XYZ file of C-alpha atoms in Angstrom:
601
model
C 3.177 -31.057 28.978
C -0.690 -30.016 28.075
C -1.620 -31.237 24.739
C -4.190 -28.966 22.687
C -6.223 -29.708 20.109
C -7.263 -27.762 17.170
C -10.884 -29.110 15.840
C -11.484 -27.975 12.355
C -14.805 -28.214 10.431
C -13.756 -28.051 6.786
C -15.965 -28.040 3.590
C -14.261 -29.183 0.483
C -14.240 -31.120 -2.737
C -12.898 -34.494 -0.501
C -11.364 -36.792 -2.898
C -10.859 -39.516 -0.619
C -12.275 -40.965 2.873
C -10.045 -39.884 5.350
C -11.447 -42.837 7.860
C -10.961 -45.572 5.154
C -9.091 -48.536 6.190
C -6.398 -49.430 4.309
C -5.838 -52.382 2.099
C -3.216 -54.700 2.805
C -0.295 -54.200 0.214
C 3.032 -55.829 -0.229
C 5.863 -53.712 -0.451
C 9.765 -54.303 -0.807
C 12.041 -51.509 0.021
C 15.934 -51.939 -1.110
C 19.107 -49.684 -1.220
C 22.257 -50.143 -3.042
C 25.312 -48.104 -2.749
C 26.370 -46.759 -6.158
C 29.682 -44.945 -5.006
C 32.360 -45.797 -7.110
C 35.989 -46.572 -5.666
C 37.744 -44.875 -7.987
C 37.867 -41.448 -9.547
C 35.381 -40.913 -12.397
C 34.230 -37.586 -14.426
C 31.320 -36.119 -12.860
C 28.562 -34.893 -14.734
C 26.640 -31.784 -14.915
C 28.906 -28.967 -15.148
C 30.942 -28.608 -18.513
C 33.860 -26.897 -16.899
C 35.013 -29.993 -14.643
C 36.979 -31.504 -17.088
C 39.223 -33.770 -14.521
C 38.059 -36.885 -12.619
C 36.422 -36.512 -9.106
C 38.264 -35.952 -6.228
C 36.675 -37.740 -3.617
C 33.486 -38.598 -1.785
C 31.680 -36.143 0.165
C 28.851 -38.059 0.371
C 27.857 -41.637 -0.653
C 24.910 -41.945 -3.329
C 22.212 -44.804 -3.693
C 20.097 -46.569 -6.075
C 16.522 -47.083 -4.076
C 13.431 -49.042 -4.719
C 9.788 -49.875 -3.797
C 8.354 -52.850 -5.119
C 4.438 -52.247 -4.752
C 1.854 -54.713 -5.161
C -0.811 -57.168 -3.513
C -1.526 -60.672 -3.663
C -3.425 -60.625 -6.541
C -0.924 -58.750 -9.095
C 2.687 -58.693 -9.802
C 3.998 -55.829 -8.394
C 5.338 -52.191 -9.805
C 8.761 -51.338 -9.111
C 9.741 -47.459 -8.756
C 13.345 -46.529 -8.641
C 15.194 -43.584 -7.737
C 18.860 -43.050 -8.275
C 21.253 -40.352 -7.801
C 22.579 -39.422 -11.179
C 22.139 -36.685 -13.481
C 19.661 -38.801 -15.724
C 18.632 -42.244 -16.771
C 19.592 -43.447 -20.686
C 16.305 -44.694 -22.200
C 17.918 -47.717 -23.467
C 19.250 -48.460 -20.179
C 15.655 -48.414 -18.886
C 14.444 -50.399 -21.597
C 17.092 -52.842 -21.163
C 16.615 -53.374 -17.210
C 12.662 -53.513 -18.244
C 13.372 -56.655 -20.447
C 15.278 -58.167 -17.839
C 12.788 -57.608 -15.442
C 10.112 -59.382 -17.662
C 12.142 -62.173 -18.195
C 13.098 -63.003 -14.302
C 9.863 -61.646 -12.985
C 7.227 -61.511 -15.358
C 6.860 -57.692 -14.544
C 5.624 -55.777 -17.794
C 7.320 -52.340 -18.639
C 4.479 -50.197 -17.614
C 5.447 -51.468 -13.991
C 9.002 -50.184 -13.690
C 9.694 -46.325 -13.266
C 13.307 -45.354 -12.666
C 13.550 -41.518 -11.906
C 16.963 -39.357 -11.385
C 17.530 -36.880 -8.570
C 19.697 -35.123 -11.407
C 22.442 -34.569 -9.034
C 25.226 -32.609 -10.651
C 27.814 -33.903 -8.565
C 27.104 -37.935 -9.579
C 29.410 -39.887 -11.675
C 29.043 -39.535 -15.710
C 27.072 -42.465 -16.853
C 27.215 -43.060 -20.821
C 24.498 -41.698 -23.494
C 23.710 -38.896 -20.624
C 24.729 -35.295 -22.043
C 27.882 -36.733 -23.609
C 28.530 -33.594 -25.468
C 28.896 -32.078 -22.308
C 32.570 -30.786 -22.028
C 33.046 -29.215 -25.224
C 35.744 -31.520 -25.922
C 36.842 -35.089 -26.395
C 36.898 -37.336 -23.014
C 40.560 -38.929 -22.701
C 40.872 -42.594 -22.988
C 41.656 -43.054 -19.450
C 38.584 -41.125 -18.227
C 36.153 -42.959 -20.886
C 37.331 -45.881 -19.506
C 36.375 -45.222 -16.128
C 33.002 -43.657 -17.426
C 32.497 -47.309 -19.092
C 33.310 -48.984 -16.149
C 30.971 -47.054 -14.149
C 27.870 -47.305 -16.547
C 28.518 -51.182 -16.482
C 28.417 -51.349 -12.824
C 25.439 -48.649 -12.472
C 23.675 -50.769 -14.686
C 23.952 -54.000 -12.780
C 22.999 -52.276 -9.490
C 19.818 -51.276 -10.959
C 18.892 -54.430 -11.695
C 20.182 -55.573 -8.109
C 18.245 -53.090 -6.209
C 15.102 -53.928 -8.353
C 14.972 -58.085 -7.542
C 16.020 -56.885 -3.798
C 12.956 -55.016 -3.391
C 10.598 -57.465 -5.468
C 12.194 -60.088 -2.889
C 11.779 -57.918 0.129
C 8.186 -57.459 -0.242
C 5.964 -57.890 3.298
C 2.529 -56.563 4.239
C 2.472 -53.006 4.694
C -0.076 -49.949 4.212
C 0.536 -47.072 2.049
C -0.477 -43.195 2.587
C 0.435 -40.126 0.837
C 0.202 -36.425 1.725
C 0.964 -32.908 0.048
C 3.226 -30.755 1.687
C 5.391 -27.702 0.466
C 9.109 -26.322 0.705
C 10.225 -23.083 -0.389
C 13.786 -22.747 -1.645
C 13.368 -23.284 -5.413
C 13.110 -20.119 -7.604
C 12.566 -19.433 -11.208
C 16.114 -19.351 -12.945
C 14.729 -17.456 -15.976
C 12.652 -14.764 -14.638
C 12.734 -12.884 -11.332
C 9.636 -14.129 -9.893
C 8.530 -16.599 -12.534
C 6.661 -19.800 -11.828
C 7.828 -22.367 -9.404
C 6.201 -25.716 -8.208
C 6.581 -25.677 -4.442
C 4.421 -28.678 -3.803
C 6.267 -31.791 -1.965
C 4.167 -35.071 -2.264
C 4.762 -37.609 -0.023
C 4.155 -41.277 -0.191
C 4.742 -43.665 2.875
C 5.116 -46.833 3.514
C 4.392 -48.765 6.979
C 4.493 -51.933 8.268
C 1.750 -53.789 9.876
C 2.569 -52.106 13.370
C 2.520 -48.883 12.036
C 6.369 -48.264 12.111
C 7.355 -46.351 9.129
C 9.443 -48.395 6.473
C 10.011 -45.975 3.442
C 9.457 -42.235 2.465
C 9.342 -41.054 -0.843
C 9.019 -37.341 -1.862
C 9.445 -35.250 -4.880
C 10.291 -31.183 -5.384
C 10.879 -29.384 -8.363
C 14.431 -27.980 -7.960
C 17.487 -28.534 -9.984
C 20.061 -30.037 -7.815
C 22.881 -27.684 -8.586
C 23.723 -26.112 -4.936
C 27.169 -27.752 -5.294
C 29.686 -27.644 -7.950
C 32.659 -29.071 -6.852
C 34.303 -31.996 -7.919
C 33.395 -34.166 -4.999
C 30.634 -36.783 -5.233
C 27.536 -36.523 -3.442
C 23.950 -36.221 -4.068
C 23.353 -32.649 -3.417
C 20.362 -31.260 -1.598
C 18.178 -34.391 -2.873
C 21.221 -36.329 -1.037
C 20.872 -34.580 2.043
C 17.279 -34.506 2.178
C 17.497 -38.437 2.039
C 20.027 -38.471 4.909
C 18.109 -36.360 7.081
C 14.864 -37.955 6.673
C 16.485 -41.444 7.553
C 18.424 -40.050 10.657
C 14.989 -38.604 11.871
C 13.273 -41.861 11.374
C 15.247 -44.942 12.131
C 14.782 -47.640 9.891
C 13.022 -45.551 7.103
C 14.632 -45.645 3.535
C 14.078 -42.397 1.744
C 13.743 -41.728 -1.660
C 13.726 -38.623 -3.740
C 13.034 -37.439 -7.364
C 12.346 -34.292 -9.029
C 9.079 -32.727 -10.346
C 8.897 -30.267 -13.261
C 12.054 -27.831 -12.073
C 14.044 -27.520 -15.122
C 13.487 -23.957 -15.038
C 13.955 -24.088 -11.248
C 17.273 -23.805 -9.474
C 17.765 -23.313 -5.408
C 17.589 -19.858 -4.235
C 20.908 -20.075 -2.982
C 21.987 -20.353 -6.303
C 25.159 -22.179 -7.284
C 27.800 -22.515 -4.182
C 30.503 -24.390 -5.084
C 31.613 -26.736 -2.396
C 29.206 -25.038 0.387
C 27.909 -28.414 1.544
C 26.024 -26.451 4.537
C 23.867 -25.031 2.099
C 22.986 -28.170 0.782
C 22.439 -30.013 4.182
C 19.903 -27.085 5.050
C 17.940 -27.382 2.133
C 17.995 -31.213 2.859
C 17.036 -30.408 6.621
C 13.974 -28.081 5.286
C 12.400 -30.920 3.273
C 13.144 -33.508 5.915
C 11.404 -30.686 8.688
C 8.266 -30.977 6.007
C 8.407 -34.577 5.903
C 8.194 -34.549 9.991
C 5.347 -32.458 10.046
C 3.459 -34.591 7.597
C 3.941 -37.571 9.168
C 2.746 -36.250 12.415
C -0.275 -35.335 10.913
C -3.405 -37.021 8.896
C -2.110 -38.743 5.132
C -4.677 -40.115 2.840
C -4.825 -44.193 2.740
C -4.455 -45.281 -0.649
C -7.128 -47.966 -0.274
C -7.288 -48.903 -4.302
C -5.588 -51.374 -6.627
C -2.549 -49.630 -8.562
C -3.193 -49.344 -12.115
C -0.130 -48.820 -14.391
C -0.005 -47.310 -17.972
C 2.472 -46.454 -20.469
C 2.633 -44.922 -24.138
C 5.379 -43.928 -26.579
C 4.773 -40.424 -28.812
C 7.000 -39.094 -31.123
C 8.198 -35.453 -30.527
C 9.436 -33.822 -33.732
C 12.773 -31.929 -33.870
C 12.977 -28.441 -35.820
C 14.459 -28.719 -39.086
C 17.931 -29.210 -39.101
C 20.607 -27.437 -40.136
C 22.163 -28.412 -43.637
C 25.628 -30.089 -43.613
C 27.224 -26.456 -44.842
C 25.693 -25.099 -41.693
C 27.304 -27.612 -39.374
C 30.548 -26.713 -41.111
C 30.264 -23.343 -40.371
C 29.507 -24.163 -36.649
C 32.358 -26.580 -36.417
C 34.776 -23.457 -36.980
C 33.573 -22.565 -33.424
C 36.062 -23.466 -30.459
C 33.543 -23.561 -27.892
C 30.833 -26.343 -27.041
C 28.540 -25.423 -29.954
C 31.539 -25.933 -32.331
C 32.226 -29.509 -30.601
C 28.725 -30.128 -30.992
C 28.823 -29.452 -34.989
C 32.154 -31.525 -35.246
C 30.092 -34.265 -33.358
C 27.350 -34.304 -35.814
C 29.578 -33.653 -38.942
C 31.157 -36.796 -37.830
C 28.186 -38.760 -37.887
C 27.083 -37.780 -41.349
C 30.777 -38.566 -42.109
C 30.242 -42.177 -40.969
C 27.166 -42.487 -42.810
C 24.853 -42.356 -40.060
C 21.263 -40.391 -40.306
C 20.898 -37.419 -37.571
C 17.479 -37.873 -35.518
C 14.737 -35.794 -36.720
C 12.486 -37.101 -33.736
C 12.613 -38.360 -30.174
C 10.766 -41.322 -29.013
C 9.333 -40.046 -25.686
C 7.759 -42.394 -22.960
C 4.690 -40.903 -20.737
C 4.030 -43.145 -17.801
C 1.304 -42.935 -15.134
C 0.355 -44.704 -12.223
C -2.955 -44.369 -10.505
C -3.908 -45.688 -6.896
C -7.801 -45.725 -7.651
C -9.144 -42.186 -7.379
C -7.090 -41.248 -4.751
C -3.621 -40.382 -6.347
C -2.204 -40.329 -9.823
C 1.622 -40.095 -10.507
C 3.179 -38.918 -13.365
C 6.480 -40.014 -14.872
C 8.078 -37.699 -17.777
C 11.396 -38.032 -19.427
C 13.802 -35.202 -19.609
C 14.452 -31.972 -17.767
C 10.539 -30.835 -17.852
C 10.013 -26.898 -17.408
C 7.513 -25.937 -14.494
C 4.556 -25.004 -17.174
C 4.000 -28.744 -17.551
C 2.755 -29.286 -13.677
C 1.209 -26.103 -13.689
C -0.911 -27.069 -16.664
C -1.584 -30.651 -15.324
C -2.345 -29.709 -12.024
C -4.647 -27.027 -13.578
C -6.305 -29.222 -16.193
C -6.475 -32.344 -13.638
C -7.110 -32.422 -10.097
C -4.093 -30.869 -8.566
C -4.672 -32.040 -5.109
C -4.183 -35.557 -6.366
C -1.595 -35.465 -8.865
C 2.206 -35.770 -8.495
C 4.308 -35.288 -11.607
C 7.902 -36.414 -11.783
C 10.456 -35.621 -14.400
C 14.050 -37.065 -15.171
C 12.439 -40.293 -15.506
C 12.819 -43.407 -17.717
C 14.832 -41.205 -20.325
C 17.119 -38.115 -20.975
C 15.928 -36.507 -24.198
C 17.469 -32.921 -23.024
C 15.480 -29.913 -21.747
C 11.802 -30.170 -22.684
C 10.064 -26.969 -23.086
C 6.812 -25.808 -22.880
C 5.423 -24.274 -26.029
C 5.761 -20.559 -24.125
C 9.315 -21.267 -23.518
C 10.324 -22.865 -26.905
C 9.150 -19.697 -28.361
C 11.419 -17.436 -25.639
C 14.431 -19.579 -26.466
C 17.185 -19.501 -24.588
C 18.855 -22.253 -22.758
C 15.882 -24.435 -21.786
C 14.086 -23.497 -24.702
C 16.679 -25.428 -27.356
C 20.591 -24.260 -26.598
C 20.739 -26.863 -23.902
C 20.657 -29.497 -26.532
C 24.230 -29.108 -27.560
C 25.164 -30.656 -24.408
C 22.564 -33.691 -25.084
C 24.271 -34.609 -28.623
C 20.673 -33.865 -29.966
C 20.949 -32.323 -33.480
C 18.578 -29.348 -32.536
C 15.434 -27.869 -30.650
C 11.921 -29.279 -30.234
C 9.467 -28.312 -32.823
C 6.379 -26.495 -31.770
C 3.592 -28.544 -30.997
C 5.273 -31.078 -28.200
C 3.570 -29.899 -25.114
C -0.262 -30.808 -25.990
C 1.017 -33.958 -27.554
C 2.741 -34.541 -23.958
C -0.522 -33.803 -21.716
C -2.727 -35.388 -24.206
C -0.892 -38.656 -23.347
C -1.097 -38.010 -19.734
C -4.635 -37.057 -19.873
C -5.721 -40.111 -22.022
C -3.807 -42.568 -19.212
C -5.749 -40.918 -16.331
C -9.036 -41.955 -15.281
C -11.661 -39.166 -15.847
C -12.527 -38.968 -12.441
C -9.204 -36.702 -11.970
C -10.675 -33.938 -14.218
C -12.033 -31.503 -11.836
C -15.709 -30.465 -11.616
C -15.063 -27.096 -11.126
C -13.224 -24.759 -13.672
C -9.975 -23.692 -12.122
C -9.637 -21.118 -14.416
C -12.299 -19.031 -12.670
C -10.320 -19.218 -9.561
C -6.830 -18.125 -11.358
C -5.934 -21.998 -11.445
C -6.142 -22.591 -7.578
C -8.232 -25.937 -6.615
C -9.652 -27.030 -3.478
C -7.531 -29.581 -1.418
C -8.917 -32.756 0.402
C -9.612 -32.579 3.964
C -6.013 -34.346 4.736
C -4.297 -32.205 2.504
C -5.672 -29.144 3.819
C -4.897 -30.118 7.638
C -1.694 -30.974 6.787
C -0.894 -27.379 5.321
C -1.294 -26.281 8.986
C 1.575 -24.728 10.502
C 0.995 -25.115 14.339
C 2.671 -23.870 17.421
C 3.974 -26.800 19.636
C 1.637 -28.564 21.756
C -1.388 -28.061 19.264
C -2.869 -30.506 17.038
C -5.196 -29.769 14.293
C -8.158 -32.424 13.668
C -10.613 -32.826 10.852
C -14.022 -32.974 12.639
C -16.375 -32.767 9.435
C -16.207 -32.049 5.839
C -18.236 -32.777 2.210
C -20.859 -34.362 1.841
C -21.593 -34.112 5.431
C -21.671 -30.115 5.130
C -21.557 -27.620 2.430
C -21.055 -23.964 2.346
C -20.288 -23.785 6.298
C -19.991 -19.889 7.509
C -20.932 -20.686 11.210
C -20.763 -23.404 13.771
C -21.294 -23.698 17.784
C -21.707 -26.542 19.983
C -24.481 -27.626 22.666
C -23.919 -29.346 25.868
C -24.104 -32.317 24.359
C -21.214 -32.145 22.478
C -23.166 -32.090 19.057
C -22.310 -29.421 16.425
C -24.548 -26.725 14.998
C -23.470 -25.406 11.342
C -25.384 -22.331 9.547
C -24.930 -23.095 5.868
C -25.205 -20.216 3.591
C -26.048 -22.436 0.757
C -28.192 -20.037 -1.112
C -25.008 -17.588 -1.665
C -24.430 -15.399 -3.656
C -28.193 -15.289 -5.197
C -30.442 -17.548 -4.287
C -31.284 -21.318 -4.856
C -32.535 -20.490 -7.942
C -30.555 -17.153 -9.481
C -33.423 -15.257 -8.394
C -33.062 -14.738 -4.793
C -35.263 -17.475 -3.385
C -33.664 -18.404 0.400
C -31.990 -21.568 0.702
C -29.831 -21.222 3.737
C -29.928 -23.719 6.101
C -28.862 -25.114 9.573
C -27.630 -28.597 10.115
C -27.060 -30.670 13.613
C -24.008 -32.703 13.633
C -23.397 -35.818 15.796
C -20.547 -38.097 16.367
C -22.784 -41.606 16.759
C -19.430 -43.650 17.443
C -17.592 -41.658 19.776
C -14.440 -41.486 17.536
C -14.400 -37.347 17.740
C -15.478 -36.837 14.303
C -18.982 -36.175 13.270
C -20.612 -38.744 11.159
C -24.118 -38.091 11.101
C -25.789 -34.827 9.725
C -29.837 -33.608 10.251
C -31.206 -30.802 8.425
C -32.578 -28.861 11.286
C -33.993 -25.563 9.573
C -34.255 -24.656 5.644
C -35.172 -22.026 3.331
C -33.740 -19.090 5.320
C -31.785 -16.185 3.534
C -28.538 -16.219 3.483
C -27.623 -17.389 7.419
C -24.485 -15.779 8.795
C -24.521 -16.940 12.323
C -25.951 -19.684 14.582
C -25.899 -19.678 18.636
C -26.919 -22.385 20.719
C -29.769 -20.657 23.449
C -31.838 -22.467 25.938
C -33.628 -25.189 24.144
C -32.849 -24.186 20.597
C -30.689 -22.290 18.449
C -30.565 -18.513 17.916
C -29.987 -17.914 14.032
C -28.959 -14.423 12.266
C -30.558 -14.279 8.688
C -30.718 -10.527 8.166
C -33.063 -8.696 8.074
C -34.134 -11.190 11.457
C -32.702 -13.142 14.289
C -34.776 -16.186 14.729
C -35.250 -18.698 17.705
C -35.798 -22.143 16.314
C -36.549 -25.380 18.261
C -37.247 -29.006 17.709
C -40.319 -29.415 20.073
C -41.340 -33.232 18.827
C -37.986 -34.558 18.968
C -37.695 -35.356 15.208
C -34.399 -33.455 14.451
C -36.263 -30.600 12.542
C -37.182 -27.284 13.968
C -40.964 -27.060 14.424
C -41.033 -23.955 16.014
C -39.594 -20.859 14.464
C -39.983 -17.346 15.804
C -38.798 -14.143 14.867
C -36.770 -12.234 17.846
C -35.561 -9.160 16.225
C -35.845 -7.553 12.541
C -34.404 -4.359 11.013
C -31.001 -5.488 10.543
C -29.394 -4.321 7.035
C -28.941 -6.683 4.240
C -26.831 -4.532 1.827
C -23.538 -6.601 2.154
C -23.455 -10.424 2.897
C -20.160 -9.970 4.652
C -21.370 -7.388 6.973
C -25.064 -8.535 8.098
C -25.521 -9.632 11.584
C -23.715 -12.243 13.037
C -21.570 -13.495 16.091
C -24.130 -13.288 18.826
C -22.410 -13.186 22.453
C -24.026 -13.679 25.676
C -24.399 -10.576 27.709
C -25.809 -9.882 31.174
C -27.278 -6.483 32.897
């Protein structure tokens, strides 16, 4: 079978060296089955009030222990469950520090938010709108204890499994999420990917995240929903690999399929979509993580809006629905002499791999506005935002959604046993905490508001975004800082690349229309197929739009002229420049003379 290579010349704001040699990490990988062997209530849908009716798909806790020889590892856990109680995370962190010396900031736990996994205590405890029968609660208690024990088990197993490894990451895209509040509303379709390979280059683990609710299935059988199928498909395609999945800021995003009951084939195809994108990314260039991992964590306080009075609670308690049950739960606390909470302790955590990648872990069901804003105000090409991490404080609305109200704006607090919605001001507090933890090098140099929020991708990310026909491979040949503002290229018989750079667009190098266009000559000095040396061949020409190799020099389109330039003394710079033709139009930058072709008469 013939293989064709599509070589691509890219000029981007590059944030990492594509060819950088990876440092040696020590990474441990572990998986623990957390599927109960007894019936237990499933979390996520209040209408399911019977215990589970079997297992459609086994569910897991999985962990990566990432470190190197000079530091304690950091442990990242993903788990097939609706949410992780804050108190459980803190208990596990304390045990981990006592047993291994690993500090709290180096532990992160993210839930897949599947709505077909067993209920865990302190996660949406008022979900069902009615008291849970004692036999059902006994099974929930039993599972909650086992669940916590298995999280500790998977953590210690990952730490014990550490082996030399390499880490790399990339950014893909899948498209089955849609905004569930507003037709055509914002959605984050990014699919960030972290890859662990052994010293022989074999994939040991893949970690991905997508911002979409795990609510494709709603029947009463245990499964991981689309996230579980994504893990299953990735592991099937890459034998010996452990696949981990977490959820981005998808609190207001549902699968485009909708909730389909017991249609497991639909959830499976969503998992296939993710697995296929993972396979595509793994086949292309990824960015090696070559700098040490820095972990940070901060607790901030998020105020709740003013709570109802006792009289208002009493009035609500008359309703025979989830709102009434929630009110009766609040009244019972008051009657026991307990104070209702008026704020939430919110844990903001970040992991940064030098300047190559920053990962953010936010608790609760965080809406898409947070990832959109953070990727706009920080460099979105190097930012990975997770929610459903390290705590479960209900829905976390943006200021926009808080004003709009509705389920995500505060109504869902009824099911989380939280006495009221958040007060205004939470968005800026959360964003400020993230930005305070992440180095200033992640602040983009360009104002993305000028490009409607879009930001340039790294060379590796750009190549990874190409969808090619079978048999074709895209490769990076050159990128910034080797070249800048390229508009045309040509190759000479020696394999060198000639690049026309419209560096003076749109108003000259001094905004006074002083010409500043240039021609560069790129050479591959080590024979690896990528250009690594650039010489400035010709400069000071107006808005060049074409370069064509001809005889012992190059033809350059620089309206109103076509120039012929050559190097006669071998110093790499043009010293003989002649005007061959003139009189070409200059009114339109995009319609000037260009793309010369050889002709015969």
